[in-house]
């Protein structure tokens, strides 16, 4: 838009390739709508029919933005109230002129907003005072500042019209799945079900029912088809009633029953049992873990569908951990990302992880989760960072697993010294006969809750160049003679040769530990092992 042409021009044609440029995009928005965006995680469109009218009301699920500065007419568009200018990064081959108006695709993640500009300190203080007490509005997602790049020149476009909303249910889906994602991230923060959650995120569903089914099977692979059907029917019923006022238990159960009409007598029996529980004709049955956690979690939701009821379910109804995990994810989904407590979606890295997982559950794309131990305390407490899709999402501190406490005791009983490696955060074994060598204790990818396994790893030397045939033969021959694994792995920007032994802990005794430690030290000596330097292993 230029001063001599006051018609709305939106160019979606691709531009010729050239040197990339970047600039600041400013999105004017009513302060109340900015608070809604902080709560819901997205800019563009609104979950509220009575959202404040402003320029963005014309953009459907998109966003009207200006390059570098905003004309005064865009600030005054719509109803009265403070405005906020949201700063986003714009990129392209050539920077448009200052004040140029663009239509951005949306909805856009709130975590991509770099700063929020207010007219003055008084306006900023008023916003903080108004929304800081709201439990569902995270105030630490976006940096707030008093700055006002607004110019008085420029006229309102004569053909500015309200755009038609495409896919009207999309914002609601994102809010529901965003709540589900917040529950998933919260379960990761607890550390109880890392393996199941990572398995689910490695292959999520692509719709509401699919995500419900895969989450159940990740937590309890033995679930029967009837159990899966009851659980997915419950999740679908939650979605159909999402955003509606009130929650009548009988009406909700009737909707679930309708979705189970063709699933046989076992499903019918479950529905009749739930009706008797609602009518107080029978006591609440067991909600403990087992092969029927799907139907038990469904009943728990009928009894208590609000996040505030989670603690009561666990304390008064003795809900099993896996049942509680399913209920946690479901009730946060039903509450919606926009309504759940801000601690579940802040600070910004956590919110971004929630939004990432929520969007992947729409498309069915996998989400890679990395859990790395930053350090281990003397009492074996682990300080870990969790990365979601390659970005740090949150840190956690977890108590040592029972098998690690037992292993530490076995190491000390065998006469070895237990040391903490300051670089990797792992514990190591140091023998009195080889004080310069530290055997690292690393988690094994094949380890499970019922079959704990660790790897004893001793770095031998760093590869300086491509190994010769003779050196490879020596490695293989030595590994064969000592019946010990020898492998090459990446460390920082280099590669190192290591000796490794997997150690199942269920039947571990002192003799077995001594055997593996002796073999590792022997093969290191034969291959010319040297003291390693601090480094980070690439998983």
XYZ file of C-alpha atoms in Angstrom:
539
model
C 0.000 0.000 0.000
C 1.340 3.440 -0.895
C 0.119 6.964 -0.225
C -1.133 7.419 -3.813
C -3.102 4.179 -3.955
C -5.484 3.443 -1.080
C -6.836 0.054 -2.127
C -6.113 -3.169 -0.294
C -3.522 -5.134 -2.276
C -2.450 -8.580 -1.085
C 0.180 -10.248 -3.239
C 0.540 -13.997 -2.824
C 2.680 -14.563 -5.943
C 6.127 -16.092 -5.311
C 8.992 -13.651 -5.749
C 12.121 -14.233 -7.763
C 14.998 -15.862 -5.972
C 17.586 -13.519 -4.535
C 19.420 -12.554 -1.392
C 17.237 -13.052 1.682
C 16.308 -9.999 3.750
C 14.574 -9.666 7.096
C 12.413 -6.985 8.635
C 9.986 -6.345 11.469
C 6.297 -7.109 11.053
C 3.914 -5.302 13.403
C 0.470 -6.748 14.138
C -1.946 -4.276 15.804
C -4.341 -6.031 18.170
C -6.761 -5.096 20.944
C -5.178 -5.641 24.374
C -7.999 -7.987 25.428
C -7.450 -10.093 22.308
C -3.724 -10.210 23.040
C -4.535 -11.713 26.443
C -6.733 -14.299 24.715
C -3.847 -15.119 22.362
C -1.485 -15.616 25.304
C -3.970 -18.020 26.885
C -4.777 -19.979 23.706
C -1.252 -20.035 22.265
C -2.274 -18.677 18.861
C -2.772 -15.417 16.999
C -5.370 -15.277 14.248
C -9.047 -16.000 14.636
C -10.634 -16.306 18.047
C -12.232 -18.965 20.191
C -14.634 -16.359 21.613
C -17.614 -15.074 19.660
C -17.530 -11.836 21.668
C -13.833 -11.050 21.204
C -13.065 -7.338 21.000
C -13.438 -5.879 17.490
C -10.194 -4.593 15.958
C -8.399 -4.677 12.604
C -7.728 -8.410 12.978
C -11.480 -9.063 12.972
C -11.306 -8.638 9.179
C -8.511 -11.206 8.717
C -10.438 -14.413 9.569
C -7.760 -16.835 10.851
C -4.988 -14.734 9.288
C -3.246 -11.588 10.508
C -2.957 -8.094 9.070
C 0.587 -6.838 9.646
C 2.574 -3.736 8.717
C 6.248 -3.373 7.833
C 8.169 -1.410 10.469
C 5.438 1.073 11.399
C 1.667 1.112 11.753
C -0.688 3.812 10.393
C -2.947 5.474 12.943
C -6.140 4.281 11.212
C -5.181 0.649 11.949
C -4.926 1.472 15.657
C -8.357 3.099 15.822
C -10.128 0.393 13.794
C -12.841 -1.332 15.841
C -14.019 -0.733 19.385
C -12.377 1.383 22.054
C -9.574 0.072 24.230
C -5.806 -0.133 24.390
C -3.956 -1.582 21.429
C -0.780 -3.669 21.388
C 1.692 -3.968 18.499
C 3.082 -7.487 18.228
C 6.520 -7.770 16.651
C 7.219 -10.750 14.372
C 10.116 -11.474 12.030
C 9.495 -11.024 8.307
C 11.750 -12.566 5.672
C 12.010 -12.440 1.907
C 14.124 -11.434 -1.052
C 13.538 -7.699 -0.683
C 12.177 -5.642 2.197
C 8.859 -3.917 1.369
C 8.505 -0.217 2.052
C 7.763 0.999 5.605
C 4.074 0.833 6.463
C 3.268 -1.719 3.764
C 0.308 -3.872 4.747
C 0.490 -7.666 4.440
C -1.886 -10.539 5.156
C -0.103 -13.303 7.052
C -1.316 -16.879 7.103
C -2.636 -18.022 10.448
C -3.212 -19.096 13.078
C 0.325 -18.175 14.182
C 2.032 -19.424 17.335
C 2.240 -16.857 20.105
C 5.815 -18.032 20.740
C 6.856 -16.512 17.410
C 6.056 -13.039 18.719
C 9.346 -11.390 19.623
C 7.958 -8.441 21.599
C 4.683 -6.727 22.440
C 4.724 -2.913 22.226
C 2.424 -0.698 24.322
C 1.665 2.991 23.805
C 3.310 4.006 27.087
C 4.254 2.736 30.533
C 0.752 3.421 31.844
C -0.816 1.224 29.167
C 1.680 -1.556 29.885
C 1.070 -1.313 33.642
C -2.688 -1.437 33.094
C -2.336 -4.634 31.038
C -0.200 -6.266 33.721
C -2.615 -5.250 36.459
C -5.602 -6.502 34.473
C -4.324 -9.954 33.497
C -1.550 -10.930 35.895
C -4.104 -12.452 38.268
C -5.759 -14.584 35.569
C -4.646 -18.209 36.153
C -4.944 -19.128 32.464
C -2.976 -16.185 30.998
C 0.810 -16.809 30.995
C 2.488 -13.411 31.302
C 6.056 -14.643 30.732
C 5.639 -15.856 27.143
C 6.288 -12.564 25.323
C 8.537 -9.648 26.268
C 6.476 -6.509 26.967
C 7.804 -3.011 26.273
C 6.650 0.606 26.007
C 7.286 1.489 22.361
C 4.949 2.989 19.783
C 6.059 3.005 16.093
C 2.815 4.546 14.810
C 2.610 7.176 12.042
C -0.268 9.583 11.584
C -0.195 9.535 7.757
C -2.015 6.979 5.641
C -5.678 6.378 4.876
C -7.876 3.377 5.533
C -8.261 1.124 2.431
C -11.599 1.716 0.720
C -12.142 -1.979 -0.001
C -11.311 -3.439 3.418
C -13.790 -6.266 3.929
C -14.090 -9.081 6.414
C -12.573 -12.285 5.007
C -14.421 -15.586 5.135
C -13.155 -18.040 7.746
C -11.769 -21.217 6.183
C -11.995 -24.435 8.219
C -14.016 -22.834 11.036
C -13.395 -25.781 13.385
C -9.608 -25.622 13.113
C -9.052 -23.193 15.992
C -11.244 -25.324 18.208
C -9.327 -28.477 17.220
C -6.028 -26.762 17.993
C -7.335 -25.713 21.400
C -8.548 -29.237 22.236
C -5.382 -30.960 21.016
C -3.299 -28.196 22.594
C -4.820 -29.117 25.946
C -4.079 -32.784 25.248
C -0.495 -31.843 24.344
C -0.141 -29.873 27.588
C -1.165 -33.012 29.455
C 1.420 -35.038 27.529
C 4.195 -32.541 28.329
C 3.106 -32.529 31.976
C 3.452 -36.327 32.054
C 6.968 -35.952 30.652
C 7.762 -33.499 33.429
C 6.777 -36.168 35.973
C 9.106 -38.785 34.388
C 6.876 -41.754 35.289
C 5.915 -42.746 31.752
C 8.818 -41.568 29.603
C 8.939 -44.747 27.541
C 5.186 -44.794 26.820
C 4.981 -41.072 26.028
C 7.986 -41.217 23.694
C 6.442 -44.234 21.963
C 3.169 -42.352 21.489
C 4.850 -39.213 20.161
C 6.960 -41.274 17.779
C 3.749 -42.205 15.971
C 0.789 -40.043 17.042
C -2.636 -40.213 15.468
C -3.937 -37.806 12.845
C -7.375 -37.207 14.393
C -9.038 -37.109 17.805
C -9.904 -40.812 17.986
C -6.547 -41.894 16.577
C -4.610 -39.958 19.194
C -6.793 -41.324 21.980
C -6.291 -44.885 20.771
C -2.529 -44.613 20.366
C -2.054 -42.983 23.752
C -3.984 -45.815 25.398
C -1.999 -48.518 23.587
C 1.288 -46.804 24.430
C 0.391 -46.874 28.126
C -1.172 -50.358 28.051
C -0.386 -52.471 24.950
C -2.554 -55.326 26.284
C -5.762 -53.292 25.974
C -8.581 -55.226 24.303
C -10.501 -53.936 21.296
C -13.515 -53.260 23.531
C -11.353 -51.246 25.901
C -9.935 -49.249 22.987
C -13.455 -48.629 21.638
C -14.765 -47.400 25.004
C -11.820 -45.053 25.452
C -11.909 -43.592 21.933
C -15.695 -43.142 22.164
C -15.132 -41.183 25.379
C -12.487 -38.964 23.764
C -14.731 -38.297 20.748
C -17.635 -37.447 23.056
C -15.409 -35.004 24.941
C -14.520 -33.306 21.660
C -18.150 -33.075 20.547
C -19.078 -31.339 23.819
C -15.936 -29.199 23.877
C -16.633 -25.521 24.474
C -20.252 -26.073 25.515
C -21.593 -24.939 28.853
C -22.332 -27.499 31.529
C -21.549 -31.195 31.797
C -24.427 -33.553 32.502
C -23.076 -37.014 33.326
C -26.118 -38.869 32.038
C -26.162 -36.967 28.753
C -22.453 -37.546 28.302
C -22.762 -41.277 29.004
C -25.672 -41.466 26.550
C -23.463 -39.946 23.852
C -20.687 -42.432 24.599
C -23.264 -45.240 24.498
C -24.424 -44.102 21.072
C -20.884 -44.400 19.772
C -20.662 -47.940 21.191
C -23.942 -49.182 19.698
C -22.324 -51.927 17.599
C -19.562 -53.030 19.961
C -21.233 -55.988 21.636
C -22.433 -57.077 25.077
C -19.201 -56.229 26.920
C -19.506 -52.564 25.979
C -23.214 -52.612 26.861
C -22.393 -54.086 30.267
C -19.878 -51.308 30.903
C -22.489 -48.643 30.042
C -25.039 -50.215 32.424
C -22.421 -50.318 35.163
C -21.628 -46.620 34.662
C -25.339 -45.774 34.850
C -25.590 -47.573 38.199
C -22.544 -45.690 39.500
C -24.056 -42.354 38.444
C -27.353 -43.278 40.127
C -25.455 -44.369 43.272
C -26.902 -47.886 43.012
C -23.444 -49.465 43.290
C -20.073 -48.406 44.627
C -17.432 -47.071 42.270
C -15.503 -50.083 40.933
C -11.729 -50.334 40.978
C -9.867 -47.700 38.996
C -6.530 -49.453 39.437
C -4.171 -50.197 36.571
C -4.489 -53.360 34.508
C -5.593 -54.476 31.081
C -8.815 -52.431 31.370
C -7.385 -48.974 31.996
C -9.301 -47.545 29.010
C -12.766 -48.186 30.428
C -11.626 -47.295 33.944
C -10.240 -43.972 32.757
C -13.489 -43.346 30.861
C -15.507 -43.870 34.052
C -13.112 -41.611 35.960
C -13.754 -38.829 33.427
C -17.514 -39.259 33.805
C -17.080 -38.847 37.552
C -14.662 -35.907 37.350
C -13.993 -34.068 34.079
C -12.190 -30.997 35.449
C -8.410 -30.675 36.019
C -9.175 -29.641 39.596
C -10.518 -33.148 40.249
C -7.301 -34.995 39.385
C -5.947 -34.911 42.920
C -9.208 -36.265 44.342
C -9.243 -39.128 41.830
C -5.808 -40.213 42.967
C -6.264 -39.731 46.710
C -9.899 -40.762 47.283
C -10.576 -43.234 44.472
C -7.120 -44.845 44.419
C -6.730 -44.341 40.690
C -3.830 -46.289 39.179
C -0.897 -44.324 37.700
C -1.710 -45.322 34.105
C -5.401 -44.593 34.536
C -4.483 -41.208 36.005
C -2.159 -40.517 33.059
C -4.991 -41.116 30.576
C -7.405 -39.001 32.606
C -4.841 -36.201 32.940
C -4.386 -35.905 29.183
C -8.135 -36.113 28.532
C -9.317 -33.548 31.085
C -6.706 -31.030 29.958
C -7.904 -31.578 26.388
C -11.510 -31.004 27.454
C -10.546 -27.855 29.340
C -8.651 -26.645 26.261
C -5.264 -25.000 26.023
C -6.892 -21.590 26.431
C -8.401 -22.451 29.843
C -5.808 -24.601 31.594
C -3.508 -23.182 34.251
C -0.680 -21.027 32.921
C 1.978 -23.158 34.661
C 1.218 -25.922 32.127
C 2.037 -23.637 29.178
C 4.828 -21.385 30.377
C 7.547 -20.243 30.082
C 7.878 -19.815 26.312
C 9.935 -22.995 25.615
C 7.280 -25.125 27.294
C 4.475 -23.361 25.430
C 6.307 -23.908 22.141
C 6.658 -27.624 22.915
C 2.940 -27.846 23.697
C 2.044 -26.112 20.425
C 4.464 -28.315 18.476
C 2.982 -31.520 19.877
C -0.582 -30.252 19.384
C 0.031 -29.443 15.720
C 1.767 -32.780 15.101
C -1.286 -34.566 16.503
C -3.355 -32.908 13.779
C -1.129 -34.224 10.988
C 0.103 -37.469 12.540
C 3.745 -36.446 12.123
C 6.220 -37.924 14.633
C 7.700 -35.831 17.437
C 11.246 -36.652 18.513
C 11.810 -36.403 22.257
C 15.320 -36.385 23.726
C 15.881 -36.713 27.464
C 19.435 -35.901 28.533
C 20.980 -35.976 31.974
C 22.862 -32.739 32.635
C 24.327 -33.886 35.923
C 23.878 -36.459 38.652
C 24.067 -35.391 42.289
C 25.959 -37.328 44.938
C 22.688 -38.958 46.008
C 22.144 -39.973 42.326
C 19.358 -37.437 41.791
C 19.297 -36.676 38.060
C 19.023 -33.188 36.620
C 17.660 -33.589 33.107
C 16.652 -31.493 30.125
C 13.867 -32.587 27.787
C 14.032 -31.568 24.144
C 10.931 -31.707 21.965
C 11.483 -31.600 18.204
C 15.076 -30.484 18.780
C 14.266 -27.584 21.139
C 14.715 -27.492 24.903
C 11.247 -27.617 26.429
C 11.749 -28.056 30.161
C 14.123 -29.243 32.841
C 13.324 -31.674 35.597
C 14.898 -33.215 38.673
C 14.095 -36.862 39.312
C 14.873 -39.258 42.086
C 17.264 -42.079 41.182
C 15.590 -45.277 39.978
C 15.783 -48.193 42.397
C 18.050 -50.140 40.061
C 20.639 -47.337 40.073
C 20.736 -47.235 43.878
C 21.181 -51.010 43.899
C 23.918 -50.829 41.264
C 25.803 -48.191 43.251
C 25.715 -50.471 46.287
C 26.964 -53.426 44.208
C 29.828 -51.336 42.804
C 30.934 -50.277 46.273
C 30.577 -53.818 47.658
C 32.919 -55.041 44.919
C 35.590 -52.605 46.111
C 35.304 -50.065 43.284
C 34.964 -46.325 43.634
C 31.810 -44.609 42.335
C 32.526 -41.250 40.684
C 30.362 -38.640 38.996
C 31.417 -37.449 35.544
C 31.034 -33.663 35.470
C 30.711 -33.549 31.666
C 28.129 -36.242 30.941
C 26.361 -36.174 34.310
C 26.688 -39.966 34.563
C 28.193 -42.151 37.246
C 31.391 -44.072 36.607
C 33.336 -47.001 38.027
C 37.011 -46.575 38.902
C 39.111 -49.596 39.857
C 42.090 -49.254 42.197
C 44.206 -51.232 39.699
C 43.494 -48.785 36.861
C 42.947 -45.374 38.412
C 43.361 -43.553 35.103
C 40.356 -45.336 33.560
C 36.720 -44.500 34.294
C 34.072 -46.973 33.141
C 30.849 -45.072 32.467
C 27.428 -46.415 33.448
C 24.975 -45.494 30.678
C 21.275 -46.224 30.228
C 20.499 -48.974 27.725
C 17.854 -48.303 25.063
C 16.493 -51.842 25.566
C 15.935 -51.313 29.280
C 12.359 -51.574 30.558
C 10.700 -51.102 33.924
C 10.552 -54.852 34.504
C 13.975 -55.585 33.038
C 16.503 -52.889 33.912
C 19.697 -52.934 31.838
C 22.702 -50.614 31.846
C 25.730 -50.441 29.583
C 29.232 -50.306 31.017
C 31.235 -48.230 28.535
C 34.995 -47.632 28.563
C 36.397 -45.213 25.940
C 39.646 -46.596 24.493
C 40.978 -44.080 21.972
C 39.898 -41.427 19.483
C 40.144 -42.190 15.783
C 42.547 -39.738 14.207
C 41.994 -40.852 10.612
C 40.338 -43.576 8.595
C 41.310 -46.901 10.235
C 43.423 -49.337 8.237
C 42.409 -52.924 7.525
C 45.079 -54.103 9.951
C 43.773 -51.929 12.783
C 40.206 -53.086 12.164
C 41.327 -56.714 12.263
C 43.077 -56.064 15.573
C 39.906 -54.542 17.022
C 37.786 -57.485 15.907
C 40.300 -60.087 17.073
C 40.634 -58.498 20.502
C 36.856 -58.221 20.864
C 36.514 -61.897 19.947
C 39.184 -63.051 22.374
C 37.721 -61.109 25.277
C 34.053 -61.730 24.337
C 33.461 -58.002 24.702
C 31.761 -55.567 22.351
C 34.010 -53.019 20.648
C 32.293 -50.177 18.820
C 32.855 -46.772 17.239
C 30.632 -43.819 18.146
C 30.525 -40.079 17.553
C 31.749 -37.751 20.287
C 31.464 -34.032 19.602
C 33.163 -33.645 16.198
C 35.246 -36.826 16.326
C 34.851 -40.586 16.647
C 36.060 -42.806 19.452
C 36.497 -46.536 19.936
C 34.809 -47.901 23.060
C 34.513 -51.247 24.797
C 31.035 -52.029 26.077
C 29.202 -54.649 28.112
C 25.440 -54.787 28.694
C 24.512 -55.591 32.253
C 21.014 -56.912 33.164
C 20.437 -55.895 36.774
C 17.750 -58.373 37.818
C 20.312 -61.053 38.770
C 23.456 -58.952 39.130
C 25.958 -60.113 41.746
C 29.512 -59.146 42.674
C 31.162 -61.880 40.581
C 29.330 -60.842 37.421
C 30.218 -57.186 37.945
C 33.875 -58.078 38.545
C 33.906 -60.185 35.388
C 32.700 -57.362 33.141
C 34.922 -54.705 34.731
C 38.003 -56.933 34.375
C 37.218 -57.669 30.709
C 36.744 -53.992 29.887
C 40.013 -53.009 31.554
C 41.828 -55.864 29.808
C 40.648 -54.979 26.323
C 41.443 -51.302 26.951
C 45.012 -52.225 27.897
C 45.472 -54.483 24.875
C 44.202 -51.820 22.488
C 46.264 -49.027 24.048
C 43.564 -47.118 25.875
C 44.341 -43.568 26.991
C 42.745 -41.254 29.481
C 39.833 -39.504 27.812
C 39.048 -35.837 27.848
C 35.691 -34.344 28.771
C 33.235 -34.714 25.900
C 29.609 -35.099 24.912
C 28.393 -38.293 23.296
C 26.000 -37.974 20.361
C 23.014 -40.235 20.880
